[in-house]
Amino acid sequence: MGLAKDIESVLYTEEQLRQRVEELGAQITKDYEGKENILLVSVLRGSYIFMADLSRAIDLPVKIDFMSVSSYGSGTKSSGQVEIKKDISLNLEGYHVIIVEDILDSGNTLSYLMEILKLRKASSIRICTLMDKPARRVRPIVADYAGFTIPDAFVVGYGLDYDQKYRNLPYVGILKPSVYGG
Ligand code: IMP
Ligand code: MG
């Protein structure tokens, strides 16, 4: 019983997350001040909580949209195969798009997304990721905004899952390897 028993250690507390998301929101507010047609695109499902908090930390008239991709199956490593499950509803032409991701790991997901979205005539596209895990990067992707650079561990909580669970943990924790047989 209880989610905490599967967590090895807390990486970021609720308070640390709140503070860093506020900073990211303030930075984006400053950088996009005066721009029209700003669109936040949340990459579901991992970024749903980050999106909710980040969007409220931005003091500009942004629009929001969602897309859903999968690359993991139920394992802890990227399969390299990215599949769009749900596309953005809006036509991106003329929008300043900010892709909101939970974590940038191998870079497969975002490199594929950038390739596709670049064809859609957006005015600009930037990436805002809550966490950046550079150790396992296989694609040359760099985030324009990154909340935390984290070590090579599998983390869950604040939206991030293992096998679709733990997303509702209010903090980010390192999952016990015994949970995924590591
Ligand atoms: P990438 O394509 O390898 O960069 O992986 C990006 C996606 O993998 C993220 O959007 C996450 O959903 C998932 N992911 C990568 N590392 C972790 C992790 O440590 N915990 C949970 N999900 C992860
Ligand atoms: Mg994900």
Short mmCIF file of N, CA and C and ligand atoms in Angstrom, two decimals:
data_model
loop_
_atom_site.label_atom_id
_atom_site.label_comp_id
_atom_site.label_asym_id
_atom_site.label_seq_id
_atom_site.Cartn_x
_atom_site.Cartn_y
_atom_site.Cartn_z
N MET A 1 0.81 -1.21 0.00
CA MET A 1 0.00 0.00 0.00
C MET A 1 0.84 1.26 0.00
N GLY A 2 0.41 2.27 -0.71
CA GLY A 2 1.13 3.54 -0.73
C GLY A 2 2.18 3.56 -1.82
N LEU A 3 2.34 4.71 -2.47
CA LEU A 3 3.31 4.81 -3.56
C LEU A 3 4.73 4.97 -3.07
N ALA A 4 4.89 5.58 -1.91
CA ALA A 4 6.23 5.95 -1.42
C ALA A 4 7.13 4.74 -1.19
N LYS A 5 6.55 3.59 -0.93
CA LYS A 5 7.37 2.41 -0.65
C LYS A 5 8.20 1.97 -1.87
N ASP A 6 7.80 2.40 -3.07
CA ASP A 6 8.55 2.05 -4.27
C ASP A 6 9.59 3.10 -4.67
N ILE A 7 9.68 4.14 -3.86
CA ILE A 7 10.60 5.24 -4.18
C ILE A 7 11.88 5.12 -3.36
N GLU A 8 13.01 5.13 -4.08
CA GLU A 8 14.31 5.01 -3.42
C GLU A 8 14.68 6.31 -2.70
N SER A 9 14.51 7.43 -3.43
CA SER A 9 14.78 8.73 -2.80
C SER A 9 14.02 9.82 -3.54
N VAL A 10 13.77 10.90 -2.82
CA VAL A 10 13.09 12.05 -3.42
C VAL A 10 14.14 12.90 -4.13
N LEU A 11 13.91 13.18 -5.40
CA LEU A 11 14.86 14.00 -6.15
C LEU A 11 14.48 15.49 -6.06
N TYR A 12 13.21 15.78 -6.27
CA TYR A 12 12.73 17.17 -6.12
C TYR A 12 11.43 17.18 -5.34
N THR A 13 11.41 17.97 -4.31
CA THR A 13 10.21 18.08 -3.48
C THR A 13 9.17 18.96 -4.17
N GLU A 14 7.97 18.95 -3.64
CA GLU A 14 6.91 19.81 -4.19
C GLU A 14 7.34 21.26 -4.18
N GLU A 15 8.00 21.67 -3.12
CA GLU A 15 8.42 23.05 -2.98
C GLU A 15 9.50 23.41 -4.02
N GLN A 16 10.45 22.51 -4.23
CA GLN A 16 11.49 22.76 -5.23
C GLN A 16 10.90 22.82 -6.63
N LEU A 17 9.93 21.96 -6.91
CA LEU A 17 9.27 21.97 -8.21
C LEU A 17 8.52 23.28 -8.41
N ARG A 18 7.76 23.67 -7.38
CA ARG A 18 6.96 24.89 -7.47
C ARG A 18 7.85 26.09 -7.78
N GLN A 19 8.95 26.17 -7.05
CA GLN A 19 9.85 27.31 -7.21
C GLN A 19 10.49 27.36 -8.59
N ARG A 20 10.93 26.21 -9.07
CA ARG A 20 11.59 26.17 -10.38
C ARG A 20 10.60 26.45 -11.52
N VAL A 21 9.39 25.92 -11.39
CA VAL A 21 8.37 26.16 -12.42
C VAL A 21 8.00 27.65 -12.46
N GLU A 22 7.93 28.29 -11.30
CA GLU A 22 7.72 29.74 -11.24
C GLU A 22 8.80 30.48 -12.02
N GLU A 23 10.05 30.07 -11.82
CA GLU A 23 11.18 30.72 -12.51
C GLU A 23 11.07 30.53 -14.02
N LEU A 24 10.75 29.32 -14.44
CA LEU A 24 10.61 29.07 -15.88
C LEU A 24 9.49 29.93 -16.46
N GLY A 25 8.38 30.02 -15.74
CA GLY A 25 7.25 30.82 -16.20
C GLY A 25 7.62 32.29 -16.32
N ALA A 26 8.38 32.77 -15.36
CA ALA A 26 8.80 34.17 -15.38
C ALA A 26 9.76 34.43 -16.55
N GLN A 27 10.63 33.48 -16.80
CA GLN A 27 11.59 33.62 -17.91
C GLN A 27 10.85 33.65 -19.26
N ILE A 28 9.89 32.74 -19.41
CA ILE A 28 9.11 32.68 -20.66
C ILE A 28 8.28 33.96 -20.82
N THR A 29 7.70 34.43 -19.73
CA THR A 29 6.93 35.68 -19.77
C THR A 29 7.79 36.83 -20.28
N LYS A 30 9.01 36.88 -19.80
CA LYS A 30 9.94 37.94 -20.19
C LYS A 30 10.33 37.78 -21.66
N ASP A 31 10.67 36.57 -22.06
CA ASP A 31 11.16 36.32 -23.42
C ASP A 31 10.08 36.53 -24.49
N TYR A 32 8.82 36.29 -24.14
CA TYR A 32 7.75 36.35 -25.15
C TYR A 32 6.88 37.59 -25.00
N GLU A 33 7.26 38.48 -24.14
CA GLU A 33 6.48 39.70 -23.91
C GLU A 33 6.25 40.44 -25.23
N GLY A 34 5.01 40.84 -25.49
CA GLY A 34 4.68 41.59 -26.69
C GLY A 34 4.36 40.72 -27.89
N LYS A 35 4.63 39.41 -27.80
CA LYS A 35 4.33 38.52 -28.93
C LYS A 35 2.85 38.10 -28.91
N GLU A 36 2.30 37.96 -30.10
CA GLU A 36 0.93 37.45 -30.24
C GLU A 36 1.03 35.96 -30.55
N ASN A 37 -0.08 35.27 -30.42
CA ASN A 37 -0.14 33.88 -30.89
C ASN A 37 0.92 32.97 -30.30
N ILE A 38 0.95 32.93 -28.99
CA ILE A 38 1.85 31.99 -28.32
C ILE A 38 1.05 30.73 -28.01
N LEU A 39 1.64 29.59 -28.35
CA LEU A 39 0.93 28.33 -28.15
C LEU A 39 1.79 27.35 -27.36
N LEU A 40 1.27 26.94 -26.21
CA LEU A 40 1.94 25.90 -25.43
C LEU A 40 1.40 24.55 -25.88
N VAL A 41 2.29 23.66 -26.26
CA VAL A 41 1.87 22.32 -26.66
C VAL A 41 2.43 21.30 -25.68
N SER A 42 1.53 20.70 -24.95
CA SER A 42 1.93 19.70 -23.97
C SER A 42 2.03 18.33 -24.63
N VAL A 43 3.16 17.68 -24.40
CA VAL A 43 3.32 16.32 -24.91
C VAL A 43 2.81 15.36 -23.84
N LEU A 44 1.64 14.79 -24.14
CA LEU A 44 1.00 13.90 -23.16
C LEU A 44 1.71 12.55 -23.12
N ARG A 45 1.59 11.79 -22.01
CA ARG A 45 0.86 12.25 -20.87
C ARG A 45 1.76 12.84 -19.79
N GLY A 46 3.06 12.56 -19.92
CA GLY A 46 4.01 12.90 -18.84
C GLY A 46 4.05 14.36 -18.43
N SER A 47 3.68 15.28 -19.34
CA SER A 47 3.83 16.69 -19.00
C SER A 47 2.53 17.33 -18.50
N TYR A 48 1.52 16.53 -18.19
CA TYR A 48 0.22 17.15 -17.88
C TYR A 48 0.26 18.02 -16.62
N ILE A 49 1.00 17.59 -15.62
CA ILE A 49 1.04 18.40 -14.39
C ILE A 49 1.95 19.61 -14.57
N PHE A 50 3.09 19.39 -15.22
CA PHE A 50 4.01 20.48 -15.53
C PHE A 50 3.29 21.55 -16.36
N MET A 51 2.55 21.12 -17.36
CA MET A 51 1.79 22.04 -18.22
C MET A 51 0.81 22.88 -17.40
N ALA A 52 0.10 22.22 -16.50
CA ALA A 52 -0.89 22.94 -15.68
C ALA A 52 -0.21 24.00 -14.82
N ASP A 53 0.91 23.66 -14.23
CA ASP A 53 1.61 24.60 -13.36
C ASP A 53 2.36 25.66 -14.17
N LEU A 54 3.06 25.24 -15.22
CA LEU A 54 3.82 26.20 -16.03
C LEU A 54 2.90 27.22 -16.68
N SER A 55 1.78 26.77 -17.22
CA SER A 55 0.89 27.71 -17.90
C SER A 55 0.38 28.78 -16.94
N ARG A 56 0.18 28.38 -15.68
CA ARG A 56 -0.29 29.36 -14.69
C ARG A 56 0.82 30.26 -14.17
N ALA A 57 2.06 29.90 -14.49
CA ALA A 57 3.20 30.74 -14.09
C ALA A 57 3.60 31.70 -15.20
N ILE A 58 2.89 31.63 -16.34
CA ILE A 58 3.17 32.53 -17.47
C ILE A 58 2.10 33.61 -17.51
N ASP A 59 2.54 34.87 -17.48
CA ASP A 59 1.59 35.98 -17.44
C ASP A 59 1.46 36.61 -18.83
N LEU A 60 1.01 35.81 -19.76
CA LEU A 60 0.80 36.24 -21.15
C LEU A 60 -0.43 35.49 -21.68
N PRO A 61 -1.08 36.03 -22.73
CA PRO A 61 -2.29 35.35 -23.25
C PRO A 61 -1.94 34.15 -24.13
N VAL A 62 -1.47 33.08 -23.52
CA VAL A 62 -1.09 31.89 -24.30
C VAL A 62 -2.33 31.04 -24.61
N LYS A 63 -2.23 30.29 -25.70
CA LYS A 63 -3.22 29.25 -25.98
C LYS A 63 -2.57 27.91 -25.63
N ILE A 64 -3.39 26.91 -25.41
CA ILE A 64 -2.80 25.61 -25.11
C ILE A 64 -3.37 24.52 -26.02
N ASP A 65 -2.53 23.56 -26.29
CA ASP A 65 -2.97 22.40 -27.08
C ASP A 65 -2.18 21.19 -26.58
N PHE A 66 -2.59 20.04 -27.07
CA PHE A 66 -2.00 18.79 -26.58
C PHE A 66 -1.68 17.88 -27.74
N MET A 67 -0.61 17.13 -27.57
CA MET A 67 -0.40 16.02 -28.47
C MET A 67 0.08 14.83 -27.68
N SER A 68 -0.07 13.68 -28.26
CA SER A 68 0.28 12.47 -27.53
C SER A 68 1.14 11.58 -28.41
N VAL A 69 2.28 11.20 -27.86
CA VAL A 69 3.19 10.33 -28.60
C VAL A 69 3.61 9.19 -27.69
N SER A 70 4.08 8.12 -28.27
CA SER A 70 4.61 7.07 -27.41
C SER A 70 5.91 6.56 -28.00
N SER A 71 6.85 6.25 -27.13
CA SER A 71 8.11 5.68 -27.61
C SER A 71 8.63 4.62 -26.66
N TYR A 72 7.91 4.37 -25.58
CA TYR A 72 8.51 3.55 -24.53
C TYR A 72 7.91 2.17 -24.33
N GLY A 73 6.67 1.97 -24.74
CA GLY A 73 6.02 0.73 -24.31
C GLY A 73 5.95 0.76 -22.80
N SER A 74 6.22 -0.35 -22.15
CA SER A 74 6.14 -0.32 -20.68
C SER A 74 7.53 -0.48 -20.06
N GLY A 75 8.58 -0.28 -20.83
CA GLY A 75 9.93 -0.42 -20.28
C GLY A 75 10.47 0.89 -19.74
N THR A 76 11.76 0.94 -19.46
CA THR A 76 12.37 2.17 -18.94
C THR A 76 13.35 2.75 -19.95
N LYS A 77 13.43 2.18 -21.15
CA LYS A 77 14.31 2.72 -22.17
C LYS A 77 13.52 3.03 -23.44
N SER A 78 13.90 4.13 -24.11
CA SER A 78 13.23 4.51 -25.34
C SER A 78 13.40 3.42 -26.39
N SER A 79 12.31 3.12 -27.10
CA SER A 79 12.39 2.12 -28.16
C SER A 79 13.00 2.72 -29.43
N GLY A 80 13.04 4.05 -29.49
CA GLY A 80 13.54 4.70 -30.70
C GLY A 80 12.45 4.88 -31.74
N GLN A 81 11.37 4.16 -31.60
CA GLN A 81 10.23 4.26 -32.51
C GLN A 81 9.22 5.21 -31.90
N VAL A 82 8.99 6.36 -32.55
CA VAL A 82 8.04 7.31 -32.01
C VAL A 82 6.76 7.26 -32.82
N GLU A 83 5.65 7.26 -32.13
CA GLU A 83 4.37 7.17 -32.83
C GLU A 83 3.46 8.28 -32.32
N ILE A 84 2.82 9.02 -33.24
CA ILE A 84 1.86 10.05 -32.83
C ILE A 84 0.51 9.40 -32.57
N LYS A 85 0.03 9.55 -31.36
CA LYS A 85 -1.27 8.96 -31.00
C LYS A 85 -2.37 10.00 -31.13
N LYS A 86 -2.01 11.26 -30.82
CA LYS A 86 -2.98 12.35 -30.96
C LYS A 86 -2.21 13.57 -31.42
N ASP A 87 -2.68 14.19 -32.49
CA ASP A 87 -1.96 15.34 -33.03
C ASP A 87 -2.54 16.64 -32.46
N ILE A 88 -1.79 17.73 -32.62
CA ILE A 88 -2.25 19.07 -32.24
C ILE A 88 -3.49 19.41 -33.06
N SER A 89 -4.46 20.08 -32.43
CA SER A 89 -5.69 20.42 -33.15
C SER A 89 -5.54 21.68 -34.00
N LEU A 90 -4.76 22.65 -33.50
CA LEU A 90 -4.63 23.93 -34.19
C LEU A 90 -3.66 23.84 -35.38
N ASN A 91 -3.93 24.67 -36.37
CA ASN A 91 -2.97 24.89 -37.45
C ASN A 91 -1.86 25.80 -36.90
N LEU A 92 -0.61 25.36 -36.99
CA LEU A 92 0.48 26.08 -36.31
C LEU A 92 0.97 27.33 -37.03
N GLU A 93 0.48 27.55 -38.23
CA GLU A 93 0.99 28.68 -39.03
C GLU A 93 0.88 29.99 -38.25
N GLY A 94 2.02 30.68 -38.12
CA GLY A 94 2.02 31.98 -37.46
C GLY A 94 2.12 31.92 -35.94
N TYR A 95 2.14 30.74 -35.38
CA TYR A 95 2.24 30.63 -33.91
C TYR A 95 3.68 30.55 -33.43
N HIS A 96 3.90 31.14 -32.26
CA HIS A 96 5.14 30.90 -31.53
C HIS A 96 4.86 29.70 -30.62
N VAL A 97 5.42 28.56 -31.00
CA VAL A 97 5.10 27.31 -30.33
C VAL A 97 6.15 27.00 -29.25
N ILE A 98 5.66 26.66 -28.08
CA ILE A 98 6.56 26.16 -27.02
C ILE A 98 6.12 24.73 -26.71
N ILE A 99 6.99 23.79 -27.00
CA ILE A 99 6.69 22.39 -26.69
C ILE A 99 7.02 22.14 -25.23
N VAL A 100 6.04 21.64 -24.50
CA VAL A 100 6.21 21.42 -23.06
C VAL A 100 6.35 19.91 -22.82
N GLU A 101 7.55 19.52 -22.39
CA GLU A 101 7.86 18.10 -22.19
C GLU A 101 8.17 17.82 -20.72
N ASP A 102 7.99 16.59 -20.32
CA ASP A 102 8.35 16.21 -18.95
C ASP A 102 9.85 16.00 -18.82
N ILE A 103 10.40 15.23 -19.77
CA ILE A 103 11.82 14.90 -19.64
C ILE A 103 12.43 14.63 -21.00
N LEU A 104 13.62 15.13 -21.18
CA LEU A 104 14.38 14.93 -22.41
C LEU A 104 15.46 13.91 -22.10
N ASP A 105 15.34 12.73 -22.71
CA ASP A 105 16.23 11.62 -22.37
C ASP A 105 17.10 11.27 -23.59
N SER A 106 16.72 10.27 -24.36
CA SER A 106 17.50 9.93 -25.56
C SER A 106 17.40 11.05 -26.61
N GLY A 107 16.30 11.79 -26.57
CA GLY A 107 16.06 12.83 -27.57
C GLY A 107 15.28 12.33 -28.77
N ASN A 108 14.98 11.03 -28.80
CA ASN A 108 14.23 10.46 -29.94
C ASN A 108 12.88 11.14 -30.11
N THR A 109 12.16 11.30 -29.01
CA THR A 109 10.81 11.86 -29.10
C THR A 109 10.84 13.28 -29.65
N LEU A 110 11.66 14.13 -29.05
CA LEU A 110 11.65 15.54 -29.46
C LEU A 110 12.29 15.75 -30.82
N SER A 111 13.26 14.93 -31.18
CA SER A 111 13.87 15.13 -32.48
C SER A 111 12.85 14.77 -33.57
N TYR A 112 12.07 13.74 -33.32
CA TYR A 112 11.01 13.37 -34.26
C TYR A 112 9.92 14.45 -34.32
N LEU A 113 9.52 14.92 -33.15
CA LEU A 113 8.49 15.98 -33.10
C LEU A 113 8.94 17.24 -33.80
N MET A 114 10.17 17.66 -33.56
CA MET A 114 10.68 18.88 -34.17
C MET A 114 10.69 18.75 -35.69
N GLU A 115 11.09 17.58 -36.17
CA GLU A 115 11.12 17.33 -37.60
C GLU A 115 9.73 17.55 -38.22
N ILE A 116 8.73 17.00 -37.57
CA ILE A 116 7.36 17.11 -38.08
C ILE A 116 6.81 18.53 -37.95
N LEU A 117 7.03 19.13 -36.78
CA LEU A 117 6.42 20.44 -36.52
C LEU A 117 7.08 21.54 -37.35
N LYS A 118 8.35 21.35 -37.69
CA LYS A 118 9.06 22.36 -38.48
C LYS A 118 8.45 22.52 -39.87
N LEU A 119 7.74 21.52 -40.34
CA LEU A 119 7.12 21.60 -41.67
C LEU A 119 5.83 22.42 -41.65
N ARG A 120 5.39 22.84 -40.46
CA ARG A 120 4.05 23.42 -40.36
C ARG A 120 4.01 24.95 -40.30
N LYS A 121 5.11 25.58 -40.64
CA LYS A 121 5.15 27.03 -40.79
C LYS A 121 4.85 27.83 -39.52
N ALA A 122 5.24 27.28 -38.38
CA ALA A 122 5.14 28.07 -37.15
C ALA A 122 6.13 29.22 -37.24
N SER A 123 5.86 30.33 -36.54
CA SER A 123 6.80 31.45 -36.55
C SER A 123 8.07 31.11 -35.79
N SER A 124 7.93 30.30 -34.73
CA SER A 124 9.10 29.82 -33.99
C SER A 124 8.68 28.58 -33.20
N ILE A 125 9.67 27.75 -32.90
CA ILE A 125 9.40 26.58 -32.07
C ILE A 125 10.52 26.46 -31.04
N ARG A 126 10.13 26.41 -29.78
CA ARG A 126 11.10 26.19 -28.72
C ARG A 126 10.66 25.03 -27.84
N ILE A 127 11.62 24.50 -27.12
CA ILE A 127 11.35 23.36 -26.23
C ILE A 127 11.53 23.78 -24.78
N CYS A 128 10.53 23.47 -23.97
CA CYS A 128 10.64 23.68 -22.53
C CYS A 128 10.44 22.32 -21.85
N THR A 129 11.48 21.82 -21.23
CA THR A 129 11.37 20.53 -20.56
C THR A 129 11.59 20.71 -19.06
N LEU A 130 10.82 19.98 -18.28
CA LEU A 130 11.01 20.07 -16.83
C LEU A 130 12.37 19.51 -16.44
N MET A 131 12.70 18.35 -17.02
CA MET A 131 13.97 17.71 -16.68
C MET A 131 14.75 17.35 -17.93
N ASP A 132 16.06 17.39 -17.80
CA ASP A 132 16.96 17.05 -18.88
C ASP A 132 17.92 15.98 -18.35
N LYS A 133 17.96 14.84 -19.04
CA LYS A 133 18.83 13.73 -18.63
C LYS A 133 19.84 13.50 -19.75
N PRO A 134 20.91 14.29 -19.79
CA PRO A 134 21.81 14.26 -20.96
C PRO A 134 22.62 12.97 -21.12
N ALA A 135 22.73 12.18 -20.07
CA ALA A 135 23.62 11.00 -20.10
C ALA A 135 23.28 10.01 -21.21
N ARG A 136 22.00 9.92 -21.55
CA ARG A 136 21.61 8.90 -22.52
C ARG A 136 21.20 9.47 -23.88
N ARG A 137 21.62 10.71 -24.14
CA ARG A 137 21.19 11.36 -25.38
C ARG A 137 21.79 10.68 -26.61
N VAL A 138 20.96 10.38 -27.59
CA VAL A 138 21.47 9.85 -28.85
C VAL A 138 21.19 10.79 -30.02
N ARG A 139 20.37 11.83 -29.79
CA ARG A 139 20.09 12.83 -30.83
C ARG A 139 20.56 14.20 -30.36
N PRO A 140 21.01 15.03 -31.30
CA PRO A 140 21.54 16.34 -30.92
C PRO A 140 20.44 17.35 -30.61
N ILE A 141 19.68 17.08 -29.58
CA ILE A 141 18.57 17.97 -29.22
C ILE A 141 18.95 18.75 -27.97
N VAL A 142 18.72 20.06 -28.01
CA VAL A 142 18.98 20.89 -26.85
C VAL A 142 17.69 21.63 -26.48
N ALA A 143 17.36 21.63 -25.20
CA ALA A 143 16.15 22.33 -24.75
C ALA A 143 16.44 23.81 -24.60
N ASP A 144 15.50 24.65 -25.02
CA ASP A 144 15.64 26.10 -24.84
C ASP A 144 15.43 26.47 -23.37
N TYR A 145 14.54 25.75 -22.72
CA TYR A 145 14.28 25.94 -21.29
C TYR A 145 14.31 24.57 -20.63
N ALA A 146 15.09 24.44 -19.57
CA ALA A 146 15.14 23.17 -18.85
C ALA A 146 15.09 23.47 -17.35
N GLY A 147 14.17 22.80 -16.67
CA GLY A 147 14.02 23.03 -15.24
C GLY A 147 15.19 22.49 -14.43
N PHE A 148 15.48 21.22 -14.64
CA PHE A 148 16.55 20.55 -13.88
C PHE A 148 17.33 19.61 -14.78
N THR A 149 18.64 19.60 -14.61
CA THR A 149 19.47 18.58 -15.26
C THR A 149 19.65 17.46 -14.26
N ILE A 150 19.26 16.25 -14.66
CA ILE A 150 19.23 15.16 -13.67
C ILE A 150 20.19 14.04 -14.05
N PRO A 151 20.59 13.24 -13.06
CA PRO A 151 21.48 12.11 -13.32
C PRO A 151 20.75 10.99 -14.07
N ASP A 152 21.49 10.00 -14.50
CA ASP A 152 20.92 8.89 -15.25
C ASP A 152 20.23 7.91 -14.31
N ALA A 153 19.00 8.28 -13.92
CA ALA A 153 18.20 7.39 -13.08
C ALA A 153 16.79 7.45 -13.62
N PHE A 154 16.00 6.43 -13.33
CA PHE A 154 14.62 6.46 -13.80
C PHE A 154 13.76 7.10 -12.74
N VAL A 155 13.11 8.22 -13.11
CA VAL A 155 12.35 8.99 -12.14
C VAL A 155 10.85 8.92 -12.44
N VAL A 156 10.07 9.08 -11.40
CA VAL A 156 8.61 9.08 -11.54
C VAL A 156 8.01 10.18 -10.68
N GLY A 157 6.75 10.47 -10.94
CA GLY A 157 6.04 11.47 -10.15
C GLY A 157 5.90 12.79 -10.88
N TYR A 158 5.02 13.66 -10.38
CA TYR A 158 4.76 14.96 -10.99
C TYR A 158 4.46 14.77 -12.48
N GLY A 159 3.71 13.73 -12.80
CA GLY A 159 3.32 13.46 -14.19
C GLY A 159 4.05 12.30 -14.83
N LEU A 160 5.28 12.02 -14.36
CA LEU A 160 6.05 10.95 -15.00
C LEU A 160 5.69 9.58 -14.45
N ASP A 161 5.69 8.63 -15.35
CA ASP A 161 5.20 7.30 -14.97
C ASP A 161 6.25 6.22 -15.10
N TYR A 162 5.97 5.10 -14.47
CA TYR A 162 6.53 3.82 -14.87
C TYR A 162 5.34 2.91 -15.09
N ASP A 163 5.22 2.36 -16.30
CA ASP A 163 4.10 1.48 -16.63
C ASP A 163 2.75 2.15 -16.30
N GLN A 164 2.67 3.45 -16.59
CA GLN A 164 1.46 4.27 -16.39
C GLN A 164 1.12 4.56 -14.93
N LYS A 165 1.99 4.17 -14.02
CA LYS A 165 1.71 4.45 -12.61
C LYS A 165 2.69 5.48 -12.04
N TYR A 166 2.39 5.95 -10.87
CA TYR A 166 3.19 6.93 -10.10
C TYR A 166 3.05 8.36 -10.61
N ARG A 167 2.25 8.61 -11.65
CA ARG A 167 2.13 9.98 -12.18
C ARG A 167 1.60 10.93 -11.12
N ASN A 168 0.78 10.43 -10.23
CA ASN A 168 0.12 11.28 -9.24
C ASN A 168 0.93 11.49 -7.98
N LEU A 169 2.18 11.00 -7.94
CA LEU A 169 3.05 11.39 -6.82
C LEU A 169 3.29 12.89 -6.93
N PRO A 170 3.15 13.64 -5.85
CA PRO A 170 3.31 15.10 -5.97
C PRO A 170 4.76 15.58 -6.07
N TYR A 171 5.71 14.69 -5.86
CA TYR A 171 7.14 15.06 -5.98
C TYR A 171 7.78 14.17 -7.05
N VAL A 172 9.04 14.47 -7.39
CA VAL A 172 9.78 13.61 -8.32
C VAL A 172 10.71 12.72 -7.52
N GLY A 173 10.58 11.42 -7.73
CA GLY A 173 11.41 10.48 -6.98
C GLY A 173 12.10 9.50 -7.91
N ILE A 174 13.20 8.94 -7.40
CA ILE A 174 13.89 7.88 -8.14
C ILE A 174 13.23 6.56 -7.78
N LEU A 175 12.82 5.84 -8.82
CA LEU A 175 12.11 4.58 -8.60
C LEU A 175 13.10 3.49 -8.17
N LYS A 176 12.70 2.68 -7.23
CA LYS A 176 13.55 1.55 -6.83
C LYS A 176 13.72 0.61 -8.01
N PRO A 177 14.98 0.29 -8.38
CA PRO A 177 15.19 -0.59 -9.54
C PRO A 177 14.48 -1.93 -9.39
N SER A 178 14.25 -2.38 -8.16
CA SER A 178 13.55 -3.66 -7.99
C SER A 178 12.14 -3.63 -8.58
N VAL A 179 11.57 -2.42 -8.68
CA VAL A 179 10.21 -2.30 -9.23
C VAL A 179 10.17 -2.68 -10.71
N TYR A 180 11.23 -2.32 -11.45
CA TYR A 180 11.26 -2.68 -12.87
C TYR A 180 12.26 -3.79 -13.16
N GLY A 181 12.66 -4.49 -12.13
CA GLY A 181 13.53 -5.64 -12.31
C GLY A 181 14.94 -5.28 -12.76
N GLY A 182 15.41 -4.10 -12.30
CA GLY A 182 16.75 -3.65 -12.70
C GLY A 182 17.79 -3.92 -11.62
P1 IMP B 1 13.29 10.29 -25.18
O1 IMP B 1 12.56 10.09 -26.47
O2 IMP B 1 14.20 9.13 -24.86
O3 IMP B 1 13.98 11.61 -25.06
O4 IMP B 1 12.24 10.15 -24.03
C1 IMP B 1 11.30 11.07 -23.80
C2 IMP B 1 10.15 10.44 -23.04
O5 IMP B 1 10.53 9.26 -22.33
C3 IMP B 1 9.69 11.40 -21.97
O6 IMP B 1 8.69 12.22 -22.49
C4 IMP B 1 9.19 10.47 -20.91
O7 IMP B 1 7.84 10.22 -21.10
C5 IMP B 1 9.96 9.20 -21.07
N1 IMP B 1 11.04 9.12 -20.05
C6 IMP B 1 12.37 9.28 -20.22
N2 IMP B 1 13.06 9.14 -19.08
C7 IMP B 1 12.12 8.90 -18.13
C8 IMP B 1 12.18 8.70 -16.70
O8 IMP B 1 13.24 8.72 -16.05
N3 IMP B 1 10.98 8.48 -16.09
C9 IMP B 1 9.79 8.46 -16.75
N4 IMP B 1 9.69 8.66 -18.07
C10 IMP B 1 10.83 8.87 -18.76
MG MG B 2 6.23 10.10 -21.66
#
